[in-house]
Coordinates of C-alpha atoms in Angstrom, one line a residue:
X4 CA 63.5 35.0 -16.3
X5 CA 60.5 37.2 -15.6
X6 CA 58.6 35.5 -18.4
X7 CA 59.3 32.1 -17.0
X8 CA 58.0 33.2 -13.5
X9 CA 54.9 34.7 -15.1
X10 CA 54.2 31.3 -16.6
X11 CA 55.3 29.1 -13.7
X12 CA 53.6 31.0 -10.8
X13 CA 50.0 30.5 -12.2
X14 CA 50.7 26.9 -12.9
X15 CA 52.0 26.4 -9.4
X16 CA 49.0 28.1 -7.9
X17 CA 46.6 25.9 -9.9
X18 CA 48.6 22.9 -8.9
X19 CA 48.3 23.8 -5.2
X20 CA 44.6 24.5 -5.5
X21 CA 44.1 21.0 -7.0
X22 CA 45.0 19.7 -3.6
X23 CA 41.8 21.0 -2.1
X24 CA 38.2 19.9 -2.5
X25 CA 35.1 21.2 -0.8
X26 CA 32.2 18.8 0.0
X27 CA 28.7 19.8 1.0
X28 CA 27.2 18.6 4.2
X29 CA 25.3 15.8 2.5
X30 CA 28.4 14.6 0.5
X31 CA 31.2 12.2 1.3
X32 CA 34.4 11.4 -0.6
X33 CA 35.6 7.8 -0.9
X34 CA 39.4 8.3 -1.3
X35 CA 41.7 5.8 -3.0
X36 CA 45.5 6.0 -2.8
X37 CA 47.2 4.4 -5.7
X38 CA 44.1 2.3 -6.4
X39 CA 43.6 1.1 -2.8
X40 CA 40.8 2.3 -0.5
X41 CA 42.2 4.7 2.1
X42 CA 39.3 6.5 3.9
X43 CA 36.1 8.3 3.7
X44 CA 36.4 12.1 4.0
X45 CA 34.1 15.1 4.3
X46 CA 32.2 17.2 4.6
X47 CA 33.9 20.5 4.3
X48 CA 37.5 21.1 3.0
X49 CA 39.6 18.1 2.3
X50 CA 43.1 17.6 0.8
X51 CA 44.0 15.2 -1.9
X52 CA 47.3 14.6 -3.5
X53 CA 47.0 14.9 -7.3
X54 CA 47.8 11.8 -9.4
X55 CA 48.3 9.8 -6.2
X56 CA 44.8 10.0 -4.7
X57 CA 41.4 9.9 -6.4
X58 CA 38.0 10.3 -4.9
X59 CA 34.5 9.1 -5.7
X60 CA 31.8 11.5 -4.5
X61 CA 28.7 10.0 -2.8
X62 CA 25.5 11.7 -1.6
X63 CA 24.0 10.8 1.7
X64 CA 20.6 12.3 1.0
X65 CA 17.5 10.1 0.6
X66 CA 17.2 9.1 -3.1
X67 CA 13.8 8.7 -4.6
X68 CA 13.7 6.0 -7.3
X69 CA 10.7 5.3 -9.5
X70 CA 10.2 1.7 -10.5
X71 CA 8.7 1.5 -14.0
X72 CA 5.5 -0.4 -14.5
X73 CA 6.0 -4.2 -14.2
X74 CA 3.8 -6.9 -15.6
X75 CA 2.7 -9.2 -12.8
X76 CA 0.6 -12.3 -12.8
X77 CA -1.2 -12.7 -9.5
X78 CA -1.7 -15.9 -7.6
X79 CA -5.2 -16.2 -9.0
X80 CA -3.9 -15.8 -12.6
X81 CA -4.8 -12.1 -13.1
X82 CA -2.5 -10.0 -15.2
X83 CA -1.8 -6.5 -13.9
X84 CA 0.7 -3.7 -14.4
X85 CA 2.2 -2.4 -11.1
X86 CA 4.4 0.6 -10.5
X87 CA 6.1 1.7 -7.3
X88 CA 8.6 4.1 -5.8
X89 CA 11.6 3.3 -3.5
X90 CA 13.1 5.6 -1.0
X91 CA 16.7 4.8 0.1
X92 CA 19.9 6.3 1.3
X93 CA 23.6 5.4 1.6
X94 CA 24.7 4.7 5.2
X95 CA 28.2 3.3 4.3
X96 CA 29.9 5.2 1.4
X97 CA 32.8 2.7 1.3
X98 CA 30.6 -0.3 0.7
X99 CA 28.4 1.6 -1.8
X100 CA 31.5 2.3 -4.0
X101 CA 33.6 -0.8 -3.4
X102 CA 31.0 -3.6 -3.1
X103 CA 28.8 -2.8 -6.1
X104 CA 29.6 -1.3 -9.5
X105 CA 26.6 1.0 -9.8
X106 CA 24.4 1.1 -6.7
X107 CA 21.7 3.1 -8.5
X108 CA 21.3 0.5 -11.2
X109 CA 21.6 -2.3 -8.7
X110 CA 18.8 -1.0 -6.5
X111 CA 16.6 -0.4 -9.5
X112 CA 17.0 -3.9 -11.0
X113 CA 16.6 -5.5 -7.6
X114 CA 13.5 -3.5 -6.8
X115 CA 11.9 -4.6 -10.1
X116 CA 12.5 -8.3 -9.6
X117 CA 11.5 -8.2 -6.0
X118 CA 8.2 -6.3 -6.8
X119 CA 7.3 -9.0 -9.4
X120 CA 8.2 -11.9 -7.1
X121 CA 6.4 -10.6 -4.0
X122 CA 3.2 -9.5 -5.8
X123 CA 3.1 -12.8 -7.8
X124 CA 2.6 -14.7 -4.5
X125 CA -0.7 -12.9 -3.7
X126 CA -4.1 -12.7 -5.1
X127 CA -5.6 -9.6 -6.8
X128 CA -7.8 -8.7 -3.8
X129 CA -4.8 -8.7 -1.6
X130 CA -2.9 -6.3 -3.9
X131 CA -5.9 -3.9 -3.9
X132 CA -6.8 -4.1 -0.2
X133 CA -3.5 -4.7 1.7
X134 CA -1.0 -2.4 0.1
X135 CA 0.6 -1.4 3.4
X136 CA 1.3 -5.0 4.2
X137 CA 2.8 -5.6 0.7
X138 CA 4.9 -2.4 1.0
X139 CA 6.4 -3.5 4.3
X140 CA 7.2 -7.0 2.9
X141 CA 9.0 -5.6 -0.2
X142 CA 10.8 -3.0 1.9
X143 CA 12.1 -5.7 4.3
X144 CA 13.4 -8.0 1.5
X145 CA 15.1 -5.1 -0.3
X146 CA 16.7 -3.9 2.9
X147 CA 18.1 -7.3 3.7
X148 CA 19.6 -7.5 0.2
X149 CA 21.1 -4.0 0.0
X150 CA 22.6 -4.1 3.5
X151 CA 25.8 -5.6 2.0
X152 CA 26.1 -2.5 -0.3
X153 CA 25.8 0.0 2.6
X154 CA 22.3 1.0 1.5
X155 CA 19.3 1.5 3.8
X156 CA 15.8 1.1 2.2
X157 CA 13.6 3.6 4.0
X158 CA 10.2 2.9 2.4
X159 CA 8.6 1.3 -0.6
X160 CA 5.2 2.5 -1.9
X161 CA 3.1 0.8 -4.6
X162 CA 1.7 3.6 -6.7
X163 CA -0.6 2.0 -9.2
X164 CA -2.2 -1.4 -9.9
X165 CA -3.6 -1.1 -13.4
X166 CA -6.2 -3.7 -14.7
X167 CA -7.5 -4.3 -18.2
X168 CA -11.0 -3.4 -19.1
X169 CA -12.4 -6.9 -18.9
X170 CA -11.2 -7.3 -15.4
X171 CA -12.6 -4.0 -14.3
X172 CA -16.0 -5.1 -15.7
X173 CA -15.7 -8.4 -13.9
X174 CA -14.9 -6.7 -10.6
X175 CA -17.9 -4.3 -11.1
X176 CA -20.2 -7.3 -11.6
X177 CA -18.8 -9.0 -8.5
X178 CA -19.4 -5.9 -6.4
X179 CA -23.0 -5.6 -7.7
X180 CA -23.7 -9.3 -6.9
X181 CA -22.2 -8.8 -3.4
X182 CA -24.5 -5.8 -2.8
X183 CA -27.6 -7.8 -3.9
X184 CA -26.6 -10.7 -1.7
X185 CA -26.3 -8.3 1.3
X186 CA -29.7 -6.8 0.5
X187 CA -31.3 -10.3 0.4
X188 CA -29.6 -11.3 3.7
X189 CA -30.8 -8.1 5.4
X190 CA -34.4 -8.6 4.1
X191 CA -34.4 -12.2 5.3
X192 CA -33.1 -11.2 8.6
X193 CA -35.8 -8.6 8.9
X194 CA -38.5 -11.1 8.1
X195 CA -37.0 -13.5 10.7
X196 CA -37.1 -10.8 13.4
X197 CA -40.6 -9.9 12.5
X198 CA -41.8 -13.5 12.7
X199 CA -40.3 -13.8 16.2
X200 CA -42.1 -10.7 17.3
X201 CA -45.4 -12.0 15.9
X202 CA -44.9 -15.3 17.6
X203 CA -44.3 -13.6 20.9
X204 CA -47.5 -11.4 20.4
X205 CA -49.5 -14.5 19.5
X206 CA -48.4 -16.3 22.7
X207 CA -49.4 -13.3 24.8
X208 CA -52.8 -13.0 23.1
X209 CA -53.5 -16.7 23.5
X210 CA -52.9 -16.5 27.3
X211 CA -55.3 -13.5 27.7
X212 CA -58.7 -13.9 26.2
X213 CA -59.7 -10.3 26.9
X214 CA -56.7 -9.1 25.0
X215 CA -57.7 -11.1 22.0
X216 CA -61.2 -9.6 22.1
X217 CA -59.8 -6.1 22.3
X218 CA -57.6 -6.8 19.3
X219 CA -60.6 -8.1 17.4
X220 CA -62.5 -4.9 18.1
X221 CA -59.5 -2.7 17.1
X222 CA -59.3 -4.6 13.8
X223 CA -63.0 -3.8 13.1
X224 CA -62.5 -0.2 13.9
X225 CA -59.6 0.1 11.5
X226 CA -61.7 -1.5 8.7
X227 CA -64.5 1.0 9.3
X228 CA -62.1 4.0 9.0
X229 CA -61.3 3.1 5.4
X230 CA -64.9 3.9 4.2
X231 CA -65.3 0.5 2.5
X232 CA -68.7 -0.6 1.2
X233 CA -67.9 -4.1 2.3
X234 CA -66.9 -5.0 5.8
X235 CA -65.3 -8.3 6.5
X236 CA -65.6 -9.7 10.0
X237 CA -62.7 -11.8 11.0
X238 CA -63.6 -14.9 13.0
X239 CA -61.0 -16.4 15.3
X240 CA -60.1 -20.0 14.7
X241 CA -61.1 -20.8 18.3
X242 CA -64.7 -20.0 17.3
X243 CA -64.9 -23.2 15.3
X244 CA -63.7 -25.4 18.1
X245 CA -67.1 -25.2 19.8
X246 CA -68.7 -26.9 16.8
X247 CA -66.2 -29.7 16.9
X248 CA -67.0 -30.5 20.5
X249 CA -70.8 -30.6 19.8

């Protein structure tokens, strides 16, 4: 009898301990009774009836999922490889277990297809310059799709947009041409502003004969300071008008 008790008591203790589970603060247990959903339990100490009830443990912490590089053809027919990262968390453990077979795989596949679909609708310049706008658009689409699974997409970030060598050289040439265009525009704008100032000065000098004479003398003084062996005397155009009248 004593040998039977020595064998039975430990088994009974282990059986009673199997009723209890401990869940961390960030964990929840989706409990099924005879295959049917019963309730969500946790955190802390919970009680389950062995062989009658089973649980599926779910984490509520934010999950960081890396999206592998995807081959994307932009709207302007440029082939690029784009990688991104998705941040999401479970807000409804019941739907995350009951409504989808494997929520991690489902989010991963949906993120890849959505990334290719959204970026394919934009040109390369938009991908490079407006990442925040694209991130928000992808996040909104994913959030709408995963809401039925009890999953909240917190953020999507595009990490890399990789170009081939030929495209990198083409972009460099385009940037160089753009800098040259800006330099020519700035030079032309400076010439235009200078011509306006010269026109205004000419109008002032034409109204004041004495000012024109002073300017003439100043020009002679500047020529003499250069120590030139030859001195050129500029003659105003108005000087020849007196011969025409004669």
